[in-house]
Coordinates of C-alpha atoms and ligand atoms in Angstrom, one line a residue:
X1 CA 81.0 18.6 139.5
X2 CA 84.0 19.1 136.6
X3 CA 83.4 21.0 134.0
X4 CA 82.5 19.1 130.7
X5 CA 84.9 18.8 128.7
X6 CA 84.3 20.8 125.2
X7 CA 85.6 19.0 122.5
X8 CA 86.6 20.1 118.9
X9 CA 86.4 18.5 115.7
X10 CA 90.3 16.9 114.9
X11 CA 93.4 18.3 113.9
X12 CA 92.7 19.2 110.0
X13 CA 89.0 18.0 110.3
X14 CA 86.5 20.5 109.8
X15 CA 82.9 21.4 109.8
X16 CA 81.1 22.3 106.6
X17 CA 78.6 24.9 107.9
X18 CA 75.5 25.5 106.6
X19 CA 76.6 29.0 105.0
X20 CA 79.3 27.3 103.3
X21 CA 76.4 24.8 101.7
X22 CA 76.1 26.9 98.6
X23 CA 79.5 26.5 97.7
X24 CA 79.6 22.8 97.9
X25 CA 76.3 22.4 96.4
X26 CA 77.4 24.6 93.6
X27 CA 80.4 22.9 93.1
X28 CA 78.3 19.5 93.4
X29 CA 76.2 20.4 90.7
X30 CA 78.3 21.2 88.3
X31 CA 80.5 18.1 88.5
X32 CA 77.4 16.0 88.2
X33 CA 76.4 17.6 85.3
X34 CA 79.4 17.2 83.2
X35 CA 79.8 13.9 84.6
X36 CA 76.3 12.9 83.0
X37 CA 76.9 15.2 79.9
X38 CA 79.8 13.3 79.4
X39 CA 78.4 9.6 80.0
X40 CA 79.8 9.0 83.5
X41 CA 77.9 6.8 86.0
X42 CA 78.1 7.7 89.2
X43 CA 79.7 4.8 92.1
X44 CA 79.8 5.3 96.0
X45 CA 82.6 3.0 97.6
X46 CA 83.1 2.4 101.4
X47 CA 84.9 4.8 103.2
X48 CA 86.9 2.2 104.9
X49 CA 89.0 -0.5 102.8
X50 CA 91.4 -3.4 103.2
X51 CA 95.3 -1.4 103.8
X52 CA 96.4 -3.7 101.4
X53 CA 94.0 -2.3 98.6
X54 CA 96.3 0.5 99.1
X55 CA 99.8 -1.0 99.8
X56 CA 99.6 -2.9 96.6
X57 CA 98.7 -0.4 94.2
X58 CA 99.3 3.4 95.2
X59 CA 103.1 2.0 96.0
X60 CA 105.2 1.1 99.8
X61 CA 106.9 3.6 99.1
X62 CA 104.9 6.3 98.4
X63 CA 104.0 9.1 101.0
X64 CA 100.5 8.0 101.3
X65 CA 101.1 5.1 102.1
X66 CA 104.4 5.3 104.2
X67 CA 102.8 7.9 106.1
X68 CA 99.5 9.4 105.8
X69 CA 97.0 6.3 106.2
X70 CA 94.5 6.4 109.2
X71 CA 95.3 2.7 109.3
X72 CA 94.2 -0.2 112.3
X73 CA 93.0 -3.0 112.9
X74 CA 89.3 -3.7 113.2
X75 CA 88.0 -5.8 116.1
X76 CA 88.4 -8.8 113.6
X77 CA 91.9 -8.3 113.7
X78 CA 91.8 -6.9 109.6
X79 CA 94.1 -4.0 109.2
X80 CA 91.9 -1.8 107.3
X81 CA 92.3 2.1 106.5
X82 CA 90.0 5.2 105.7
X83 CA 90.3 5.5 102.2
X84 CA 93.4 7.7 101.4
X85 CA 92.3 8.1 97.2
X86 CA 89.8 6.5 95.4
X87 CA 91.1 5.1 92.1
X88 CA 92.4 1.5 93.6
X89 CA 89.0 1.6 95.5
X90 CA 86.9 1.9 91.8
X91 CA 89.8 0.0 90.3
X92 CA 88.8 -3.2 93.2
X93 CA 84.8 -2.6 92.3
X94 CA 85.8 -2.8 89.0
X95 CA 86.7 -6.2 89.1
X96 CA 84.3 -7.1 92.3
X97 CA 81.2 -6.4 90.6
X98 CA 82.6 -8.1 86.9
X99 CA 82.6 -5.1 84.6
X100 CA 85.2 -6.2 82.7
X101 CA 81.6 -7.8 81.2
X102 CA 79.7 -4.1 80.9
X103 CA 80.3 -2.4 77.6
X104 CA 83.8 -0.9 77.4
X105 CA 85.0 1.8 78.6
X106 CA 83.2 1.8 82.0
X107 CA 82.8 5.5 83.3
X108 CA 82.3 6.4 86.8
X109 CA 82.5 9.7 88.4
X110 CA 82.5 9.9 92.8
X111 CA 81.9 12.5 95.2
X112 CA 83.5 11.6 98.5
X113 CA 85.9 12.4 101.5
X114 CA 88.8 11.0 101.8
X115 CA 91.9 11.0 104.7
X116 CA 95.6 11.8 104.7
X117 CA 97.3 12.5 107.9
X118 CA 99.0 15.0 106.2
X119 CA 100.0 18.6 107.7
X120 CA 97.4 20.4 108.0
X121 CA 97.9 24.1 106.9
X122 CA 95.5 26.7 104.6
X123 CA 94.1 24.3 101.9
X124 CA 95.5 21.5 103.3
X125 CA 93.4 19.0 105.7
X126 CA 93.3 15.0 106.8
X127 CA 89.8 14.6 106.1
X128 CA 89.5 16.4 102.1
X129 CA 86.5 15.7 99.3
X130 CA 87.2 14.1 95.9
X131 CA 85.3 14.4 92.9
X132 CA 86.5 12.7 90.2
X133 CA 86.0 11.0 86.7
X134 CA 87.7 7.1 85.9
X135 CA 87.7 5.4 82.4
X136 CA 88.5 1.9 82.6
X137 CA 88.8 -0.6 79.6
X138 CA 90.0 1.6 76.8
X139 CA 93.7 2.9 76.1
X140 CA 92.9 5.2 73.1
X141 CA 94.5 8.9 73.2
X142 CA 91.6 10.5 72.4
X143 CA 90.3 9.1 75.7
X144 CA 92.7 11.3 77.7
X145 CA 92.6 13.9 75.7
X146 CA 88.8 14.0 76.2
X147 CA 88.9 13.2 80.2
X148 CA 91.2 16.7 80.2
X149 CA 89.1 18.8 78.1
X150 CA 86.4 17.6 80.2
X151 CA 88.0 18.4 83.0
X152 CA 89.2 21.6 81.9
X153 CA 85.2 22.6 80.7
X154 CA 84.5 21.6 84.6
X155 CA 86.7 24.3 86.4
X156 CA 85.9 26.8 83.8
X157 CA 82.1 26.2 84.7
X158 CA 83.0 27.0 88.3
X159 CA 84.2 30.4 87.2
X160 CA 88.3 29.3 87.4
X161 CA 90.8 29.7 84.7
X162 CA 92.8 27.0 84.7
X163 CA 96.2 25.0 82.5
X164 CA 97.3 21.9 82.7
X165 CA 100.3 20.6 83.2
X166 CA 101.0 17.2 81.5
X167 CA 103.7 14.6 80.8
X168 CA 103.6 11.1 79.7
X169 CA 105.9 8.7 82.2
X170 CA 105.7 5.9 79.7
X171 CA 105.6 2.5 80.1
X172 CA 107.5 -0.3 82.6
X173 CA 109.9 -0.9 79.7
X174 CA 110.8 3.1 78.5
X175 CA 110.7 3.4 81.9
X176 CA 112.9 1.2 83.3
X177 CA 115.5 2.8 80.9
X178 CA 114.8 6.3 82.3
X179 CA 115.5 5.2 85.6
X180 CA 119.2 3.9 85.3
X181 CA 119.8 7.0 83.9
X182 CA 118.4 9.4 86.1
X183 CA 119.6 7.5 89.4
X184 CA 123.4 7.8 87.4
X185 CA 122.8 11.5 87.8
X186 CA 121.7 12.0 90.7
X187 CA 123.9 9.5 92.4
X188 CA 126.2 12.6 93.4
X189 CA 124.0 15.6 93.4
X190 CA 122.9 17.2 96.8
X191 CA 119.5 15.5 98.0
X192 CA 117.4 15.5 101.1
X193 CA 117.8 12.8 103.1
X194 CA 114.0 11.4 101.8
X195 CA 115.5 11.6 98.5
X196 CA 118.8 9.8 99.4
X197 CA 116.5 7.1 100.3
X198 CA 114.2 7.1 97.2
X199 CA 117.7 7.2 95.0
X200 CA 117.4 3.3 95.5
X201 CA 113.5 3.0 96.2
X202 CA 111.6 4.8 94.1
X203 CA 114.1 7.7 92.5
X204 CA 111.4 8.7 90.0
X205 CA 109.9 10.2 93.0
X206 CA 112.8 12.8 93.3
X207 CA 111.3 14.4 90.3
X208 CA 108.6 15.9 92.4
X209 CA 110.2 16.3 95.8
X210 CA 109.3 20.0 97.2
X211 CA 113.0 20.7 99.0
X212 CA 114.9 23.1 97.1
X213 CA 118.5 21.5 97.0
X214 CA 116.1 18.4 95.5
X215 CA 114.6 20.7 93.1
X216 CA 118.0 22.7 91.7
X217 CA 119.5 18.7 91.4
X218 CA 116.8 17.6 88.9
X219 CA 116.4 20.8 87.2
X220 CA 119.6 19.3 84.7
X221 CA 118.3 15.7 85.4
X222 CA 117.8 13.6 81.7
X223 CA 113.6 13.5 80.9
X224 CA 111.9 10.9 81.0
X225 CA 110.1 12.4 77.6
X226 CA 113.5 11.4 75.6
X227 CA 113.5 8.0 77.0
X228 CA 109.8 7.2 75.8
X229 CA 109.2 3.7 73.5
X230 CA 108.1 4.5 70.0
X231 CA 104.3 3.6 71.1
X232 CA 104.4 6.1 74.3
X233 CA 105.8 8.7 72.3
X234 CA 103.2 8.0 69.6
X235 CA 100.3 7.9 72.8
X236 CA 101.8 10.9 74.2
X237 CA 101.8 12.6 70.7
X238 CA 98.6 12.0 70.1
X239 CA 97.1 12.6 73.5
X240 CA 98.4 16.4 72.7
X241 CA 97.3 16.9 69.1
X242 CA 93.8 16.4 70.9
X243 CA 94.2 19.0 72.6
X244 CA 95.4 21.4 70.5
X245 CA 91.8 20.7 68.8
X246 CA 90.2 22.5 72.1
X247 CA 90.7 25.2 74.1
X248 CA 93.2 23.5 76.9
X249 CA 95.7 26.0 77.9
X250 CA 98.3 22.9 78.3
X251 CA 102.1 23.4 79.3
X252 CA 104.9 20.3 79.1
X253 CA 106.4 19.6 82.2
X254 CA 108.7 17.0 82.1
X255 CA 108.9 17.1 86.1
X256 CA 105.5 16.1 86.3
X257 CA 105.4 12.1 87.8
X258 CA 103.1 12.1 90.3
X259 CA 103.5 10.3 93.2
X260 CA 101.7 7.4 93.0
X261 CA 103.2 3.6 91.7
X262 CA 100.2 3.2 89.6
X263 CA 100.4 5.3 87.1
X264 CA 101.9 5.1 83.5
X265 CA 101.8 7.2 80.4
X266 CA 99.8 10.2 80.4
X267 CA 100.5 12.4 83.5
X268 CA 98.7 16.2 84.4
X269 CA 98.1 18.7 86.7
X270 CA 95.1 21.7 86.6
X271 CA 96.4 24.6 88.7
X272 CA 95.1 28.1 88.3
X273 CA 96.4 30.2 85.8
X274 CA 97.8 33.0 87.5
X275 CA 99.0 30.6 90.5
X276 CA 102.6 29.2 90.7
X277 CA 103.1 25.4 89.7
X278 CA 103.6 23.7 93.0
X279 CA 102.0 20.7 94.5
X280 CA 100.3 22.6 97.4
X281 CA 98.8 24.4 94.6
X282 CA 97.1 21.9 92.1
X283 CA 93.4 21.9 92.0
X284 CA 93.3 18.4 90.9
X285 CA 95.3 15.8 88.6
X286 CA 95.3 12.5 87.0
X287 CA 97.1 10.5 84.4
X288 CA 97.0 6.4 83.1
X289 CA 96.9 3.3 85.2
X290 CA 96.9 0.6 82.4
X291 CA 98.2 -2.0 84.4
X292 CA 96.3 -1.5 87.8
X293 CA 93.2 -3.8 87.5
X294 CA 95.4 -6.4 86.4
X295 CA 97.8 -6.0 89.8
X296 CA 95.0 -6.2 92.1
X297 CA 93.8 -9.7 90.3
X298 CA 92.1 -8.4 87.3
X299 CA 92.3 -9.3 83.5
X300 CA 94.1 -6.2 81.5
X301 CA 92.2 -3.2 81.5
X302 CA 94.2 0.2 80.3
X303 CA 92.5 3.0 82.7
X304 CA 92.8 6.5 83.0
X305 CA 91.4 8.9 85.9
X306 CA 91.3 12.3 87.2
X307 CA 90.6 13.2 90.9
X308 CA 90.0 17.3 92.0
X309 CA 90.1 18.2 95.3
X310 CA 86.4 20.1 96.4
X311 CA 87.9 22.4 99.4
X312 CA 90.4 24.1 96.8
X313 CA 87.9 24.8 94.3
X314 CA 85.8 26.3 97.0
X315 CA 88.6 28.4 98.9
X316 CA 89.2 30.0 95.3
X317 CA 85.9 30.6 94.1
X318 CA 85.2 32.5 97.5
X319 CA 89.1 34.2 97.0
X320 CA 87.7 35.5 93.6
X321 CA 84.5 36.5 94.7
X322 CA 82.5 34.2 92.3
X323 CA 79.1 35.3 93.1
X324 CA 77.1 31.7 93.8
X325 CA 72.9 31.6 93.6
X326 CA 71.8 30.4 97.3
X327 CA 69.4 27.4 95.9
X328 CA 68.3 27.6 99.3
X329 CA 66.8 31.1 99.1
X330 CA 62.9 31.0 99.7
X331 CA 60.2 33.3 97.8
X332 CA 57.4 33.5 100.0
X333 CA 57.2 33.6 103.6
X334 CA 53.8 32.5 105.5
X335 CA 52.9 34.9 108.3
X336 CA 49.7 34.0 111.2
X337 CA 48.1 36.1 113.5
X338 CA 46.1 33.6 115.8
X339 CA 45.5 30.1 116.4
X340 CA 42.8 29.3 113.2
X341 CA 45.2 31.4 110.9
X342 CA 47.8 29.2 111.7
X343 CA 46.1 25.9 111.4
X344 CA 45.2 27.6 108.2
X345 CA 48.7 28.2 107.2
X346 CA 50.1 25.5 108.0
X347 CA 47.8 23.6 105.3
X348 CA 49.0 26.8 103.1
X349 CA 53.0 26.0 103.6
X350 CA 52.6 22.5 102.5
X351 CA 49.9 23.4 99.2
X352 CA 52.6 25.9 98.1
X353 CA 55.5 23.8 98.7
X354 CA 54.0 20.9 96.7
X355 CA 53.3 23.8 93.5
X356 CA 57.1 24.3 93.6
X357 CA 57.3 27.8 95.2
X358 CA 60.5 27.8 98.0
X359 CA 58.5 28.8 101.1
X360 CA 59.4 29.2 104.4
X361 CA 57.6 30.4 108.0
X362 CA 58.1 31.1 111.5
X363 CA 55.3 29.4 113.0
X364 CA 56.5 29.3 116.7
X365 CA 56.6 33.0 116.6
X366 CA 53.0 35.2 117.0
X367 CA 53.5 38.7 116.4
X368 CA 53.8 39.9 113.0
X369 CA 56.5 42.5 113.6
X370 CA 58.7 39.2 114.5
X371 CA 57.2 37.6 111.8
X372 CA 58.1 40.3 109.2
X373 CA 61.6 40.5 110.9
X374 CA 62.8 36.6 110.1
X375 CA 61.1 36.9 106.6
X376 CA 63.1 39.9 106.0
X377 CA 65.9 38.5 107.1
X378 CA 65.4 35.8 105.1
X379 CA 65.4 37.9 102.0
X380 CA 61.8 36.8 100.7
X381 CA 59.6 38.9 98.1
X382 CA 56.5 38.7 99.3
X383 CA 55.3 37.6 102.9
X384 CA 51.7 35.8 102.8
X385 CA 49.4 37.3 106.2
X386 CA 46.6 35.9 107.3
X387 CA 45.3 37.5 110.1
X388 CA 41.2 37.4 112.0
X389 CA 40.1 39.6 109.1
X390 CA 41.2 37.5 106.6
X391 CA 40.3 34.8 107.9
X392 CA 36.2 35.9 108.0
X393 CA 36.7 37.5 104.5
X394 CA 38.4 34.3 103.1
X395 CA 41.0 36.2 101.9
X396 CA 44.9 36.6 102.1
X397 CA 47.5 40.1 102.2
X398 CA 50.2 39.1 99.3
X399 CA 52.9 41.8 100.9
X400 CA 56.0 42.7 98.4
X401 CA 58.8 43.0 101.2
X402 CA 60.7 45.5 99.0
X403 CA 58.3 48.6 98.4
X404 CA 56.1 46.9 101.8
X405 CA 52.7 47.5 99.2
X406 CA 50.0 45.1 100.3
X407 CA 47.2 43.7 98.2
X408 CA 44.3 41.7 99.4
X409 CA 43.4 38.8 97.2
X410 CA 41.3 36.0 97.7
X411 CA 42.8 32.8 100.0
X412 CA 41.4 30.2 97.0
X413 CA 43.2 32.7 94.3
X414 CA 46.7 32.9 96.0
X415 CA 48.2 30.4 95.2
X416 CA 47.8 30.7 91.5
X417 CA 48.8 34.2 92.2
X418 CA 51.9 33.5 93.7
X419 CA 52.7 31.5 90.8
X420 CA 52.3 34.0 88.4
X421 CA 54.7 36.3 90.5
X422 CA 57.3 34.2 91.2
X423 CA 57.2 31.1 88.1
X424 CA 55.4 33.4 85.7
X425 CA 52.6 30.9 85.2
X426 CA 49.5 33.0 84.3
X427 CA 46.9 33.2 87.6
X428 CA 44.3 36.0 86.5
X429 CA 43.2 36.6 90.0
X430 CA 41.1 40.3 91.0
X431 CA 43.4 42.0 93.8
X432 CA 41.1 44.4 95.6
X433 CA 43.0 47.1 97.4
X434 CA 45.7 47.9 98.8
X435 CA 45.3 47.5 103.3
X436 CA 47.4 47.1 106.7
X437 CA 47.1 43.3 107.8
X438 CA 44.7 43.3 110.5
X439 CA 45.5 42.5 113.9
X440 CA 44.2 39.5 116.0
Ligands
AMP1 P1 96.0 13.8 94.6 O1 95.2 12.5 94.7 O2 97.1 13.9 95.7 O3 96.5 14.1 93.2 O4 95.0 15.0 94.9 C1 94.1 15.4 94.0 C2 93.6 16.8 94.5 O5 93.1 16.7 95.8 C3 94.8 17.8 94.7 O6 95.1 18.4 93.5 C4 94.2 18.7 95.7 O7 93.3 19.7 95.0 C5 93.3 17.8 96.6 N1 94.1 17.5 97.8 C6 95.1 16.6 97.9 N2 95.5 16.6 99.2 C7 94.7 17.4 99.9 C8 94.6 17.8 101.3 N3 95.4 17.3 102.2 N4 93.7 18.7 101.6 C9 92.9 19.3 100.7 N5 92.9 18.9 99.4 C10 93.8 18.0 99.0

């Protein structure tokens, strides 16, 4: 017979193994506390959506959707894609499930994966997590400048220091403006050939291109700042006096469109403080989509949004060293010597589980030695032993697996004991001496 054939997870898919749990789970956490601090409900979409969802809204022309979408066509015939972002996705629930009718704005916040077929290289992967934070039905300033403060409280909560980077893209109209001039300029500079093409497509996407002869043309290009209406400029304004009431560390950067069709106004970026601005660097952004529920059928609903991307945040807080609590680590460990202790113990796992304490055991195992090995390996404080003695005593050894000291107490008592030791709720239980567990 062949040899099986081993097979590996995908170009730029990974596992998330269990040691990395902590990470995520810390990072989890954290976003859904803001999130609820901060009035945010939480919304799961599918993973897979109608292309068109995307075509429509994040722009034809855009790299996502010229070229990163895991797109084909179901066994209906439907072309339908992984998700490649998820603001069009809340933007369609939006509408689907009528909120237009809920009290205004509407906040969600999502935890999800979604897929690029990008390159993969370090930080950089076709299936990536998203948390992030949408605001739809209100156009106020003080709504962005409170999603980026927000934001900004969330990354220093992981341990990060972070600035923004932030621009306002204006309106259709200021915009429109903006672009006749800046396709003038560029009309003769040195671009790649990408760009050549976006010159008549999409040239506000030069502005962010990553190739350096792209990068020296726009550095002299006009700014879309100084072609603003009077009521972006007065948004834009106002969005930054916000923030100059908090602690945002916030820097103008009149580069800054992002690539995505959608948005307007507002623009930003959070990247790391002592990091260098480019795109393979940004821990997350967002920015103003005021007009995207109504182009996917919608009545007019100004929106803003921020998405983060989870694998960055955790590649940098390991990079820093960020010490993380394991919520996983366990207290107590429940040792058995003999087939009546364990039957005993295994009632005793459960009973001490259901009082809260993080417990684990090794119950396949019979020799202590092995026993005491996996509970020191799981880093435990006390191990619980019940061996024959015990058993006929109706007692228990409570062992502390630093100093190895072991007390005797009684089995009915340790529980309240254990309590005490590890919750600090009182107990008040006699300990008799001090003993070596007895074998079976
Ligand atoms: P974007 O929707 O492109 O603005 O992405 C938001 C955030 O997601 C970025 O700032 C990154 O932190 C993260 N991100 C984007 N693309 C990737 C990727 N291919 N792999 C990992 N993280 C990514």
């Amino acid at each position: 017979m062949s040899k099986p054939k081993k097979f590996q997870t995908l170009k730029g898919f990974r596992d998330i193994l269990p040691e990395h749990q902590k990470f995520w789970n810390f990072v989890f956490e954290k976003v859904k506390d803001i999130a609820q601090d901060y009035s945010y409900q939480k919304i799961d979409t599918p993973i897979l959506e109608s292309a068109e969802l995307f075509e429509r809204t994040v722009g034809q022309t855009t790299d996502i959707v010229e070229k990163e979408m895991f797109v084909f066509k179901d066994k209906g015939g439907e072309k339908v894609t992984l998700r490649p972002e998820m603001t069009a996705p809340v933007a369609r629930a939006y509408i689907e499930h009528g909120m237009i009718s809920w009290p205004q704005p509407v906040k969600l916040w999502y935890w999800g994966p979604v897929f690029r077929y990008d390159r993969p290289q370090a930080g950089r992967y076709r299936q990536f997590y998203q948390f992030g934070f949408e605001v739809l039905g209100g156009s106020s300033p003080d709504i962005d400048s409170q999603l980026i403060i927000m934001s900004n409280h969330l990354y220093k909560s992981f341990g990060l220091d972070v600035e923004v980077q932030i621009n306002s893209i204006g309106c259709p109209g200021c915009r429109k403006e903006y672009i006749k001039s800046l396709t003038k300029f560029l009309k003769d500079k040195k671009l790649c050939a990408d760009c050549r093409r976006r010159l008549s497509v999409n040239p506000l996407r030069i502005l962010d291109c990553k190739e350096k002869k792209c990068r020296e043309a726009v550095s002299e290009a006009p700014q879309i700042i100084d072609s603003l209406c009077e009521e972006c400029r007065d948004h834009f304004v106002k969005v930054l006096e916000g923030l100059d009431e908090s602690e945002v560390v916030y820097n103008l950067n009149p580069f800054l469109v992002r690539g995505l069709d959608y948005y307007n106004r507002t623009t930003f970026e959070f990247y790391l403080s002592d990091e260098e601005v480019a795109s393979q660097n940004a821990l997350g952004g967002g920015g103003r989509y005021d007009y995207l529920v109504e182009q996917l059928g919608g009545r007019p609903t100004p929106a803003i949004g921020f998405a983060g991307g989870v694998e960055r945040v955790v590649l940098k807080i390991k990079e820093k060293g960020i010490k993380i609590k394991d919520q996983t680590q366990a207290d107590v460990f429940v040792a058995q010597l003999g087939e009546e202790a364990k039957k005993k113990c295994l009632k005793l796992f459960n009973d001490l589980r259901k009082e809260g304490i993080k417990v684990r055991e090794s119950f396949s195992k019979k020799g202590l030695t092995e026993q005491l090995e996996r509970a020191n390996q799981m880093k435990v404080k006390y191990t619980l032993i019940l061996g024959q003695k015990e058993l006929l005593d109706g007692t228990i050894i409570i062992r502390d697996m630093e100093s190895g000291i072991q007390e005797i107490v009684d089995f009915e008592k340790v529980i309240p004991e254990i309590k005490k030791r590890i919750l600090g709720v009182n107990g008040g239980v006699k300990i008799y001496s001090e003993s070596a567990p007895s074998k079976s």
